[in-house]
PDB file of C-alpha atoms and ligand atoms in Angstrom:
ATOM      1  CA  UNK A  15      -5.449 -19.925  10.291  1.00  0.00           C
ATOM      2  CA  UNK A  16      -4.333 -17.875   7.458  1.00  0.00           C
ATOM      3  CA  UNK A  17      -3.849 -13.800   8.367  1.00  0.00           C
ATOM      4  CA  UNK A  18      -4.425 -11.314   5.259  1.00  0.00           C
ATOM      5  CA  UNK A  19      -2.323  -8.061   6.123  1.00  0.00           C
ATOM      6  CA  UNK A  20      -3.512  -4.845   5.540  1.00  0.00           C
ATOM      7  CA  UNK A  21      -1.699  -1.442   5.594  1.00  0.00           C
ATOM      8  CA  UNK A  22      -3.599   1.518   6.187  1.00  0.00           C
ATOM      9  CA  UNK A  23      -1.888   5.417   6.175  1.00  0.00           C
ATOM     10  CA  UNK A  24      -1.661   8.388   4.230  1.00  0.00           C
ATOM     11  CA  UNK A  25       0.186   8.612   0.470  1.00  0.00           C
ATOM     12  CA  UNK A  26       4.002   7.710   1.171  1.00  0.00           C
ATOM     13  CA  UNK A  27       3.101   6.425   4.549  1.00  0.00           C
ATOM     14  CA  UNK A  28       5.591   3.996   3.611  1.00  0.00           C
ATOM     15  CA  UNK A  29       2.704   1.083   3.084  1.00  0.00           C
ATOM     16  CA  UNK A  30       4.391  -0.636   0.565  1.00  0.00           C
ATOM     17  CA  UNK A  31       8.138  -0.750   1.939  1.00  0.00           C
ATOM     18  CA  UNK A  32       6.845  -1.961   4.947  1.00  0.00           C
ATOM     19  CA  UNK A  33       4.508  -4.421   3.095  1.00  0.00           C
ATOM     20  CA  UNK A  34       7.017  -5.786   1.480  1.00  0.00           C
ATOM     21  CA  UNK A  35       9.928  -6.443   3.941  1.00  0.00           C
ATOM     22  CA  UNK A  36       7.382  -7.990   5.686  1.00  0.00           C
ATOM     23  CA  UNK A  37       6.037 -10.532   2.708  1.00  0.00           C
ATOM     24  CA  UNK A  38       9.668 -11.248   2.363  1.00  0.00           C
ATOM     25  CA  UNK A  39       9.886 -12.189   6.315  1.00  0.00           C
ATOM     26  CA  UNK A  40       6.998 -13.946   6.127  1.00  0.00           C
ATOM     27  CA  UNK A  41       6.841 -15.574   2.756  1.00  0.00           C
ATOM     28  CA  UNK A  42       3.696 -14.896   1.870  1.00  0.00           C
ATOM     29  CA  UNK A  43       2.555 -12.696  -1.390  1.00  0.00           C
ATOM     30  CA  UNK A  44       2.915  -8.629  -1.209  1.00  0.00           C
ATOM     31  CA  UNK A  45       0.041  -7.617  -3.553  1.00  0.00           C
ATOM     32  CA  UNK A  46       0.038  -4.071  -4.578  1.00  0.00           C
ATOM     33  CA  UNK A  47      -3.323  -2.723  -6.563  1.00  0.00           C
ATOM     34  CA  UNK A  48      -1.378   0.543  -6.888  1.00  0.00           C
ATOM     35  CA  UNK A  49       1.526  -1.622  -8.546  1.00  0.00           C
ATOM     36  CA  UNK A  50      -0.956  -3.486 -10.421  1.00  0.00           C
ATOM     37  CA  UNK A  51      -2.854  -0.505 -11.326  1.00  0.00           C
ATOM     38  CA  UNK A  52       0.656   1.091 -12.813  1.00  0.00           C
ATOM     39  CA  UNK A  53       1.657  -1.807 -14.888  1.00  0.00           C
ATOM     40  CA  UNK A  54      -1.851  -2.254 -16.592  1.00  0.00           C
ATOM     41  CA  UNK A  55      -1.257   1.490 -17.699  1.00  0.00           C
ATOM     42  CA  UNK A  56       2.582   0.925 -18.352  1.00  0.00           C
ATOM     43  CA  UNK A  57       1.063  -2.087 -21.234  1.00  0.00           C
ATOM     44  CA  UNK A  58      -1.578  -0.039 -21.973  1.00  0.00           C
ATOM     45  CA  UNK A  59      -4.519  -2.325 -21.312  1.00  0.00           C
ATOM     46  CA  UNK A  60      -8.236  -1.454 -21.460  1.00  0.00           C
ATOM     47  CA  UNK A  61      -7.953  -1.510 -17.824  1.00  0.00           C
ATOM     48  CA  UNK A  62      -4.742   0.227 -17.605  1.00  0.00           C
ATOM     49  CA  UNK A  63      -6.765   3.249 -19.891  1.00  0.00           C
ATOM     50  CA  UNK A  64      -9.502   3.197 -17.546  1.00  0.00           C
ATOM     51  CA  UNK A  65      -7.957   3.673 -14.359  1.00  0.00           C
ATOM     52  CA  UNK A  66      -4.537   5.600 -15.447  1.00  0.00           C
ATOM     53  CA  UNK A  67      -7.233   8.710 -16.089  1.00  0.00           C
ATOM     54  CA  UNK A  68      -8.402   8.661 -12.271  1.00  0.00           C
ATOM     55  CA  UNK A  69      -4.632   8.068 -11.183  1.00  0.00           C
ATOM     56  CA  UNK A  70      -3.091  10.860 -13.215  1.00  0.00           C
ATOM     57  CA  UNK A  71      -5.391  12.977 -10.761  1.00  0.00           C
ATOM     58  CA  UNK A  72      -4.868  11.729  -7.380  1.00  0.00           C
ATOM     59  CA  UNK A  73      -8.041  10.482  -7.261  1.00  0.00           C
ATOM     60  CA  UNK A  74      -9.414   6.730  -7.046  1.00  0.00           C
ATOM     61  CA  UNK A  75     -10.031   3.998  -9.126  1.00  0.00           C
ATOM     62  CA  UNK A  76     -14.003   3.147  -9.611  1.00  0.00           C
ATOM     63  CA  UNK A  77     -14.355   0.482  -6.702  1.00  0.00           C
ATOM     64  CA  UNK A  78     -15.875  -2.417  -8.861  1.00  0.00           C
ATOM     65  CA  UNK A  79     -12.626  -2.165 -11.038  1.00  0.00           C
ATOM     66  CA  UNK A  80     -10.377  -2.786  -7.599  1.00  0.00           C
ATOM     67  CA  UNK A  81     -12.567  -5.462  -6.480  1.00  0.00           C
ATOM     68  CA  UNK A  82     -12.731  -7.172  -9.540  1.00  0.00           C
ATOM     69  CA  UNK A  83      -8.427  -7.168  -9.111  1.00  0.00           C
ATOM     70  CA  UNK A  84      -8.089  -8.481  -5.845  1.00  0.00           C
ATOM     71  CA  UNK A  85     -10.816 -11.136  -5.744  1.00  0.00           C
ATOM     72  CA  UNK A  86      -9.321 -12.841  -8.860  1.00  0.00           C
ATOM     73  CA  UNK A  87      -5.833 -12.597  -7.329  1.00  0.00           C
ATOM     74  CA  UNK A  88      -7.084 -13.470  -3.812  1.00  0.00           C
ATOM     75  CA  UNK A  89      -7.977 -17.215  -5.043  1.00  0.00           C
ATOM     76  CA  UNK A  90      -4.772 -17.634  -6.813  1.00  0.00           C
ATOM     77  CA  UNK A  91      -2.575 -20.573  -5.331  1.00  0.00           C
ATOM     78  CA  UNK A  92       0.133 -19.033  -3.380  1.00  0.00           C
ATOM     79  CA  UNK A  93      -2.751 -16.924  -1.572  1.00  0.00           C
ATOM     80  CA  UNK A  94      -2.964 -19.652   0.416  1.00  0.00           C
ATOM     81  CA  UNK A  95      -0.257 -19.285   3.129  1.00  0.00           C
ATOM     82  CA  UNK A  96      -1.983 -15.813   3.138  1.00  0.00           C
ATOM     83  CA  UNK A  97      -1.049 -12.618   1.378  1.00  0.00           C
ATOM     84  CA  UNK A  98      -0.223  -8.994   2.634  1.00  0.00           C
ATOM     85  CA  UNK A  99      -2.289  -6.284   1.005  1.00  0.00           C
ATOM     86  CA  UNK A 100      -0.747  -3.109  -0.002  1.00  0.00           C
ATOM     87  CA  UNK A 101      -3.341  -0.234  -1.282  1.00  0.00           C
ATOM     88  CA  UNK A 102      -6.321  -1.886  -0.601  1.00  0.00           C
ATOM     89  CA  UNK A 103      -8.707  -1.495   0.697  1.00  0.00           C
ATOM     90  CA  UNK A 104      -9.318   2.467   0.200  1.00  0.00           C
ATOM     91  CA  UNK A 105     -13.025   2.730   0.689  1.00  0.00           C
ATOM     92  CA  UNK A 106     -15.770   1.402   3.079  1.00  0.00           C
ATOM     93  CA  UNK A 107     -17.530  -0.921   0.074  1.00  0.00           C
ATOM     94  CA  UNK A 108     -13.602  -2.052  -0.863  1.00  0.00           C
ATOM     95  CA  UNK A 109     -13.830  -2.918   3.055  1.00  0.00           C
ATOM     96  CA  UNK A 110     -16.982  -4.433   3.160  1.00  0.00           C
ATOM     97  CA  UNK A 111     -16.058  -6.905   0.063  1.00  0.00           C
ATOM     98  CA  UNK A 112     -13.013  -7.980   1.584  1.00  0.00           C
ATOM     99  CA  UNK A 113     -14.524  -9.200   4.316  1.00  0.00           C
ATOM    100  CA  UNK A 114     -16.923 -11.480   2.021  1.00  0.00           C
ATOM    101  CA  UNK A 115     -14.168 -12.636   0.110  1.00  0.00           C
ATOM    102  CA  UNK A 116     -11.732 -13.576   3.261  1.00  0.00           C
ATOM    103  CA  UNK A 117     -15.122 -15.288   4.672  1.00  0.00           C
ATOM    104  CA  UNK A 118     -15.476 -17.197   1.393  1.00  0.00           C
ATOM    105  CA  UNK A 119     -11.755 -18.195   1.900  1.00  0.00           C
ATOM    106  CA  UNK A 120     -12.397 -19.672   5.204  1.00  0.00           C
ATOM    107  CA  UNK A 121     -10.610 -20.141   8.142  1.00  0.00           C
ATOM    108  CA  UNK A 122      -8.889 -16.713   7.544  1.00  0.00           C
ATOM    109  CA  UNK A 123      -8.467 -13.331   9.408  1.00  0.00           C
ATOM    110  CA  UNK A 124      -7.280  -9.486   8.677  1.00  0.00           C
ATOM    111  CA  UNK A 125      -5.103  -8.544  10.608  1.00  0.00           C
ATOM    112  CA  UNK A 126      -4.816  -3.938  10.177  1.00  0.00           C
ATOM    113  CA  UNK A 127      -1.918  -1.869  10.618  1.00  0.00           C
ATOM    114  CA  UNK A 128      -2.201   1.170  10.532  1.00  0.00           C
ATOM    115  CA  UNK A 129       0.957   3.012   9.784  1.00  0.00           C
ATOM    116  CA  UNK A 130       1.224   7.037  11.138  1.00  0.00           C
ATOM    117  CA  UNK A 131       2.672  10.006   9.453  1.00  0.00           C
ATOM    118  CA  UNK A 132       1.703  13.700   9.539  1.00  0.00           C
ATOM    119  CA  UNK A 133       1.058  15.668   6.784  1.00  0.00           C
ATOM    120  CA  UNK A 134       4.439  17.719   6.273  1.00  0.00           C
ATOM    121  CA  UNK A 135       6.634  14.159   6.250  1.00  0.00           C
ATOM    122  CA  UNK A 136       3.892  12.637   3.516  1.00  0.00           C
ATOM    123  CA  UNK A 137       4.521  15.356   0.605  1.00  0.00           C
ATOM    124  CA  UNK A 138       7.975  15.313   1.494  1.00  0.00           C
ATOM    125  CA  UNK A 139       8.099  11.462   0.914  1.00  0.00           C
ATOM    126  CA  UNK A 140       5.840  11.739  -1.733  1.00  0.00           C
ATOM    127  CA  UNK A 141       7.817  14.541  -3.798  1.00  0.00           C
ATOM    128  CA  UNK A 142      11.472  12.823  -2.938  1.00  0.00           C
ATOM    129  CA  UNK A 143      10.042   9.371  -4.136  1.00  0.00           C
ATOM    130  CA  UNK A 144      12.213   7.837  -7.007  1.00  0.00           C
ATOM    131  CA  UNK A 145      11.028   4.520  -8.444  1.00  0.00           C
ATOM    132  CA  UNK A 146      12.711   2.014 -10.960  1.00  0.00           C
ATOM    133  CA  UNK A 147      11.244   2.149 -14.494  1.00  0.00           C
ATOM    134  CA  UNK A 148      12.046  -1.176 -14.965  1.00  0.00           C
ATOM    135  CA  UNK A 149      11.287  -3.224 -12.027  1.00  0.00           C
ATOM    136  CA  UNK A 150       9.627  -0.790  -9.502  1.00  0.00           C
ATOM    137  CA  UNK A 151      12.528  -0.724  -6.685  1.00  0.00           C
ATOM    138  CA  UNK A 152      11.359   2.430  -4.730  1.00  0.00           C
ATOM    139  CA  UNK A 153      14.009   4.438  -3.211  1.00  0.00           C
ATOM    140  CA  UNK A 154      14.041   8.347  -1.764  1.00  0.00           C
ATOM    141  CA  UNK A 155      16.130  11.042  -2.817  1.00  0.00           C
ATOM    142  CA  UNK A 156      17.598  11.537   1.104  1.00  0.00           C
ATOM    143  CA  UNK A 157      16.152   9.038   2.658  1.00  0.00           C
ATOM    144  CA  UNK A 158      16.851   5.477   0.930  1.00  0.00           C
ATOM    145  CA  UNK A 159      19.135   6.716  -1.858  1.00  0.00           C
ATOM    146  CA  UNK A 160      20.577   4.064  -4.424  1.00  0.00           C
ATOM    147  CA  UNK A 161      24.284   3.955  -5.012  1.00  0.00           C
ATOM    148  CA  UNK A 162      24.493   5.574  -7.940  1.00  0.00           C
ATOM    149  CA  UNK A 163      22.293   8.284  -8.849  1.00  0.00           C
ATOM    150  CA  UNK A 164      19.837   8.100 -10.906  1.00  0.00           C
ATOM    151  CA  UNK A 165      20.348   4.205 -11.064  1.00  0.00           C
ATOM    152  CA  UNK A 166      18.377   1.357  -9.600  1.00  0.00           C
ATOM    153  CA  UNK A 167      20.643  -1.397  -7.345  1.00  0.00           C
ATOM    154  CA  UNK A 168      18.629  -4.058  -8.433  1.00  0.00           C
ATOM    155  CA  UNK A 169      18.210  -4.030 -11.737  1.00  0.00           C
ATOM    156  CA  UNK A 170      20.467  -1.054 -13.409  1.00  0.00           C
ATOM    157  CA  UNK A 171      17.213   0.644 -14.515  1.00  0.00           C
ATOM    158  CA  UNK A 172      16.661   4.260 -14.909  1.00  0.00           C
ATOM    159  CA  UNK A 173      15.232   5.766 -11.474  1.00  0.00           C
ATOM    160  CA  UNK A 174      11.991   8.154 -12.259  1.00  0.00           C
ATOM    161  CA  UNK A 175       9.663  10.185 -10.498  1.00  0.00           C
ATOM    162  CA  UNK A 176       5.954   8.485 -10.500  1.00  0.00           C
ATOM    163  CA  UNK A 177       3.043  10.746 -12.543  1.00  0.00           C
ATOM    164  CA  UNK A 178       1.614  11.120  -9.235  1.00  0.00           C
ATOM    165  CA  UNK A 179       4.290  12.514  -6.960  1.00  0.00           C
ATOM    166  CA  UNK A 180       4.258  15.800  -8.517  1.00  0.00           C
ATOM    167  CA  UNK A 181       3.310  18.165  -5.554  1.00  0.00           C
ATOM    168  CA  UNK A 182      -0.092  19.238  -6.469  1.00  0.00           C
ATOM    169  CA  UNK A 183      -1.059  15.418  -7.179  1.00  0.00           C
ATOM    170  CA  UNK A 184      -0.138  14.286  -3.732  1.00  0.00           C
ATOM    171  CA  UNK A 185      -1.944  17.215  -1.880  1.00  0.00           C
ATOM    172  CA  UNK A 186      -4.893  15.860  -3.849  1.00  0.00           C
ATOM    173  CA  UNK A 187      -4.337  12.439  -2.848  1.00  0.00           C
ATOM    174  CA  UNK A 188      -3.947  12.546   0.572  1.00  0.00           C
ATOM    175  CA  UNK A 189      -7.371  14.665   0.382  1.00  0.00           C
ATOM    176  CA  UNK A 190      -9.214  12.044  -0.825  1.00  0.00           C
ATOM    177  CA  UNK A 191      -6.963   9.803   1.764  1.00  0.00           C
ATOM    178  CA  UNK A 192      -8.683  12.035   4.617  1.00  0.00           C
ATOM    179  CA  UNK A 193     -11.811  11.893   3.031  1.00  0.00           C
ATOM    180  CA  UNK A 194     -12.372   8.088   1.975  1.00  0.00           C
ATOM    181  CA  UNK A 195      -9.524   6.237   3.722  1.00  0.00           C
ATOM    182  CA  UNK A 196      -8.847   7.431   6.904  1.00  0.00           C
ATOM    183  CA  UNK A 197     -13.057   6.885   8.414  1.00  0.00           C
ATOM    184  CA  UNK A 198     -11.606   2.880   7.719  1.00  0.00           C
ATOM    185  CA  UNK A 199      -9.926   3.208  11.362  1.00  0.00           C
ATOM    186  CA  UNK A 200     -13.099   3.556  12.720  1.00  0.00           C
ATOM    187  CA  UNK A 201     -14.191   0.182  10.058  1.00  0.00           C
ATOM    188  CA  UNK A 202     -11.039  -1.678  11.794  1.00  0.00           C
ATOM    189  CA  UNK A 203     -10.927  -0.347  15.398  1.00  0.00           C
ATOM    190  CA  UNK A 204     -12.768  -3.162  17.319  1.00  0.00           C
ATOM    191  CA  UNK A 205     -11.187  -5.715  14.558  1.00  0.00           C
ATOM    192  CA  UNK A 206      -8.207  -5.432  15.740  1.00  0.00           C
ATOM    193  CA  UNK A 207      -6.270  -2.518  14.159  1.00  0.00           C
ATOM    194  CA  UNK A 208      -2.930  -2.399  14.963  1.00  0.00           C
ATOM    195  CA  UNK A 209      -1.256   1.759  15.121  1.00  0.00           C
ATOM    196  CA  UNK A 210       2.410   1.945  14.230  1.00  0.00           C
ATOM    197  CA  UNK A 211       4.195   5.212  14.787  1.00  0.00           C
ATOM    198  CA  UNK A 212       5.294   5.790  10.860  1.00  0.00           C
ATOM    199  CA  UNK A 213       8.137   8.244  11.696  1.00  0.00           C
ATOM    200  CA  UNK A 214      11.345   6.860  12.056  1.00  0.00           C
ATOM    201  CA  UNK A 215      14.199   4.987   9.751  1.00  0.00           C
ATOM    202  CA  UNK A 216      12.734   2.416   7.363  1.00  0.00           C
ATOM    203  CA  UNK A 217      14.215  -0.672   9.545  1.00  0.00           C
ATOM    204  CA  UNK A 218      12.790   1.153  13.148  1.00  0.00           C
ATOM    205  CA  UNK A 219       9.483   0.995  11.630  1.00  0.00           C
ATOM    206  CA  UNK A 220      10.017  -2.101  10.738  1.00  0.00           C
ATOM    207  CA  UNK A 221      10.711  -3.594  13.580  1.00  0.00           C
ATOM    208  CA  UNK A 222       7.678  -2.092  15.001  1.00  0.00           C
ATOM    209  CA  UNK A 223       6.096  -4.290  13.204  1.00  0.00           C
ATOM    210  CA  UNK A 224       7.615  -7.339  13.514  1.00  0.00           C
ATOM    211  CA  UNK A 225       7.497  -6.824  16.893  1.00  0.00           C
ATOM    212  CA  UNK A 226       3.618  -6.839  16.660  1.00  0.00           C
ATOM    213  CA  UNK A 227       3.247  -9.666  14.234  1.00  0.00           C
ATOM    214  CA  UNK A 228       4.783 -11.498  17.388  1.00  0.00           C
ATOM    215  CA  UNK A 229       2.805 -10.941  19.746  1.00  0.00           C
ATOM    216  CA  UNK A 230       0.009 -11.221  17.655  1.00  0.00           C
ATOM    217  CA  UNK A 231       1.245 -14.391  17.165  1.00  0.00           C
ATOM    218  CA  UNK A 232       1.613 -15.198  20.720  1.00  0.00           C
ATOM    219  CA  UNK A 233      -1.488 -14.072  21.504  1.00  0.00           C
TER     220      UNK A 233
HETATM  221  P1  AP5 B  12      -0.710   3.567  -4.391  1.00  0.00           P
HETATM  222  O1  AP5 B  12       0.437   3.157  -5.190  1.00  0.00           O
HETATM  223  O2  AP5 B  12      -1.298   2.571  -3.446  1.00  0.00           O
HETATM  224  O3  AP5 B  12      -0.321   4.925  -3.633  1.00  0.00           O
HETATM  225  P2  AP5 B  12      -0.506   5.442  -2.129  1.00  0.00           P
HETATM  226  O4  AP5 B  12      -1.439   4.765  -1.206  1.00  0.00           O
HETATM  227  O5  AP5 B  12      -0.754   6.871  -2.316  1.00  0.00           O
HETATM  228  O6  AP5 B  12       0.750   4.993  -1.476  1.00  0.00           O
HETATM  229  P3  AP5 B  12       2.162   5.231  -2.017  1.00  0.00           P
HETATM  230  O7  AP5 B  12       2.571   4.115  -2.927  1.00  0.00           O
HETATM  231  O8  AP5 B  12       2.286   6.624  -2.549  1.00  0.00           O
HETATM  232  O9  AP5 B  12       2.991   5.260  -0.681  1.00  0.00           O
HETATM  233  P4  AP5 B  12       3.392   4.142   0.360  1.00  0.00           P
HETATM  234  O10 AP5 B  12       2.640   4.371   1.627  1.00  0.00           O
HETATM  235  O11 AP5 B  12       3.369   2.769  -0.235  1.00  0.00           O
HETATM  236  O12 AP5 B  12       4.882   4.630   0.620  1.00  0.00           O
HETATM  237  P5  AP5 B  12       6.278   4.060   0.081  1.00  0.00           P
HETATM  238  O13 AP5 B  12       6.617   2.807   0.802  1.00  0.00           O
HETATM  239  O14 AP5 B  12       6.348   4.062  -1.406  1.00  0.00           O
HETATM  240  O15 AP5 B  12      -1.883   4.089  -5.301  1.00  0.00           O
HETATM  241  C1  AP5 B  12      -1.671   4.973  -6.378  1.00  0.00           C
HETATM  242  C2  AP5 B  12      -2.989   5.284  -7.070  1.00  0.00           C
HETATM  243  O16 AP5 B  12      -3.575   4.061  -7.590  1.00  0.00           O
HETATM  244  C3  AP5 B  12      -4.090   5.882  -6.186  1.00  0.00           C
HETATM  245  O17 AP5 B  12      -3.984   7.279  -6.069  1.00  0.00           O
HETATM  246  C4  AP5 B  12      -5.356   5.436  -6.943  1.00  0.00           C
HETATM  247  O18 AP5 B  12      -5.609   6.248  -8.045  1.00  0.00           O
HETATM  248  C5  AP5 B  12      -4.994   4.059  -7.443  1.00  0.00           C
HETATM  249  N1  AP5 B  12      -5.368   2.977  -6.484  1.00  0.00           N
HETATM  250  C6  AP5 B  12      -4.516   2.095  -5.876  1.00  0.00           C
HETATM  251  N2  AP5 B  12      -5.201   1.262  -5.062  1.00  0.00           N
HETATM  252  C7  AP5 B  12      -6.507   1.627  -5.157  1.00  0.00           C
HETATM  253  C8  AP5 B  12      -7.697   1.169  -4.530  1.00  0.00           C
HETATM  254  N3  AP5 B  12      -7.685   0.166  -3.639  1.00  0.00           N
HETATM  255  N4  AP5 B  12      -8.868   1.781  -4.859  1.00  0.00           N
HETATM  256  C9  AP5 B  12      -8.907   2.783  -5.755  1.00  0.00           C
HETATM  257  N5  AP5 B  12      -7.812   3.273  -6.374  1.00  0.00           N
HETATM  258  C10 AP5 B  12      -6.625   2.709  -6.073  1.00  0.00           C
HETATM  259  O19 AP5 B  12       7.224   5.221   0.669  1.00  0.00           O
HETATM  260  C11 AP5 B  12       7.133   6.550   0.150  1.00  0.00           C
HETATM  261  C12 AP5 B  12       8.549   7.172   0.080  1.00  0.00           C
HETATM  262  O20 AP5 B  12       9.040   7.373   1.409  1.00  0.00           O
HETATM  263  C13 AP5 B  12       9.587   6.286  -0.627  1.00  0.00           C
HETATM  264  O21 AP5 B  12      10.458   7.127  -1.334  1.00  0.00           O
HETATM  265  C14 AP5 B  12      10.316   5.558   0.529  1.00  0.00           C
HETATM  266  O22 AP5 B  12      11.646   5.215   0.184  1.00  0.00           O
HETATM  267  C15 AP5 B  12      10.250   6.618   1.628  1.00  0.00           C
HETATM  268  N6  AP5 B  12      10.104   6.039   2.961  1.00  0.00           N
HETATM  269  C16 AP5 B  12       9.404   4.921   3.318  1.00  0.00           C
HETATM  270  N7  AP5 B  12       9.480   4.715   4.637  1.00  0.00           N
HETATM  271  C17 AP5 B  12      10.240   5.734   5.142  1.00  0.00           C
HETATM  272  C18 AP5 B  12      10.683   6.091   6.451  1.00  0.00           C
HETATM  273  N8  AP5 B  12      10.376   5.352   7.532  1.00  0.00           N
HETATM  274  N9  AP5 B  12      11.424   7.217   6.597  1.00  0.00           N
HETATM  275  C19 AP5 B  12      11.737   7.983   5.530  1.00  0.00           C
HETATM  276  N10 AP5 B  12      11.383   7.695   4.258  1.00  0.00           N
HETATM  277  C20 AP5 B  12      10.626   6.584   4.075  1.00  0.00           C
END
């Protein structure tokens, strides 16, 4: 059986960190539609024009357009082992077509976390984000600084602050979270949905996680 991982929470829940420490553990594909979104804008693609005008806002991308992404990426080779979803879905019809296309794939399941933060922690996440312009690292101003300021450790890039981390951007955001996101719980609950407390240092909720995945596993 073959588990697609998603990761539910509010902006700067810290989705993709955990997403990706865990694709690493498991060695299966992190894919990212916000990271996918950003680099179609970042080469300036038709795409990339489209959707960087609903992102500059906070608000989301037209659900055909996301769709469209993941299905094409979702039948790529190394899918097969399974793949962790980071960003997606976001909306009950992004929901409702991921189940078709993990039916299609057959002999596959979702398996949900859903990762917890309150409101106060997310814009302070949010606002304190730093990200490499060069290869994406993300770090945090107090939280998961790099060595040297201003200055990714993995690549030597320069360290900026995303378009849509600017306060008033992520109060919109994590409106439209509330609004279109969050009523996926209730889409997951008797699927098994998996709640991890989000507060915490990066590894603790991490290990949360893992610890989860195991018995899962077990299970
Ligand atoms: P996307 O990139 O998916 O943004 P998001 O969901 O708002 O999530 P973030 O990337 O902001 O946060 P995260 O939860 O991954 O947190 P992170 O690990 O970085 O989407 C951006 C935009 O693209 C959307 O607004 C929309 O326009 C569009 N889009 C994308 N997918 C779409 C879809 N499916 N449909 C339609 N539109 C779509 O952590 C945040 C910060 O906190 C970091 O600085 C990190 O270092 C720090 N941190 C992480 N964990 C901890 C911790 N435990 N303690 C302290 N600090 C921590």
């Amino acid at each position: 059986m073959r588990n697609v991982f998603i990761f539910l929470g509010p902006p700067g829940a810290g989705k993709g960190t955990q997403a990706l420490k865990v694709s690493q553990e498991l060695e299966i594909p992190f894919i990212s539609t916000g990271d996918m979104l950003r680099n179609a804008v970042k080469k300036g693609t038709t795409l990339g024009k489209e959707a960087g005008e609903y992102m500059k806002k906070g608000e989301l991308v037209p659900d055909e357009i996301v769709i469209g992404i993941i299905k094409e990426r979702l039948r790529e080779d190394d899918c097969r082992k399974g793949c962790i979803l980071d960003g997606f879905p976001r909306t009950r019809t992004q929901a409702e077509a991921l189940n078709k296309i993990v039916e299609d794939m057959g002999n596959s399941k979702i398996i949900t976390f859903f990762i917890d933060v309150p409101d106060d922690e997310v814009i302070a996440r949010n606002t304190k984000r730093r990200v490499c312009a060069n290869c994406g690292a993300v770090y945090h101003l107090e939280n998961n600084p790099p060595s040297k300021r201003g200055i990714c450790d993995s690549c030597g890039g320069e360290l900026v602050q995303r378009n849509d981390d600017k306060e008033e951007v992520v109060r919109e955001r994590l409106r439209v979270y509330k609004e279109k996101t969050y009523p996926l719980l209730e889409f997951y609950r008797d699927k098994g949905l998996v709640t991890v407390e989000g507060v915490g240092e990066i590894e603790e909720v991490y290990s949360r996680i893992i610890s989860k995945i195991k018995e899962l596993d077990k299970a």
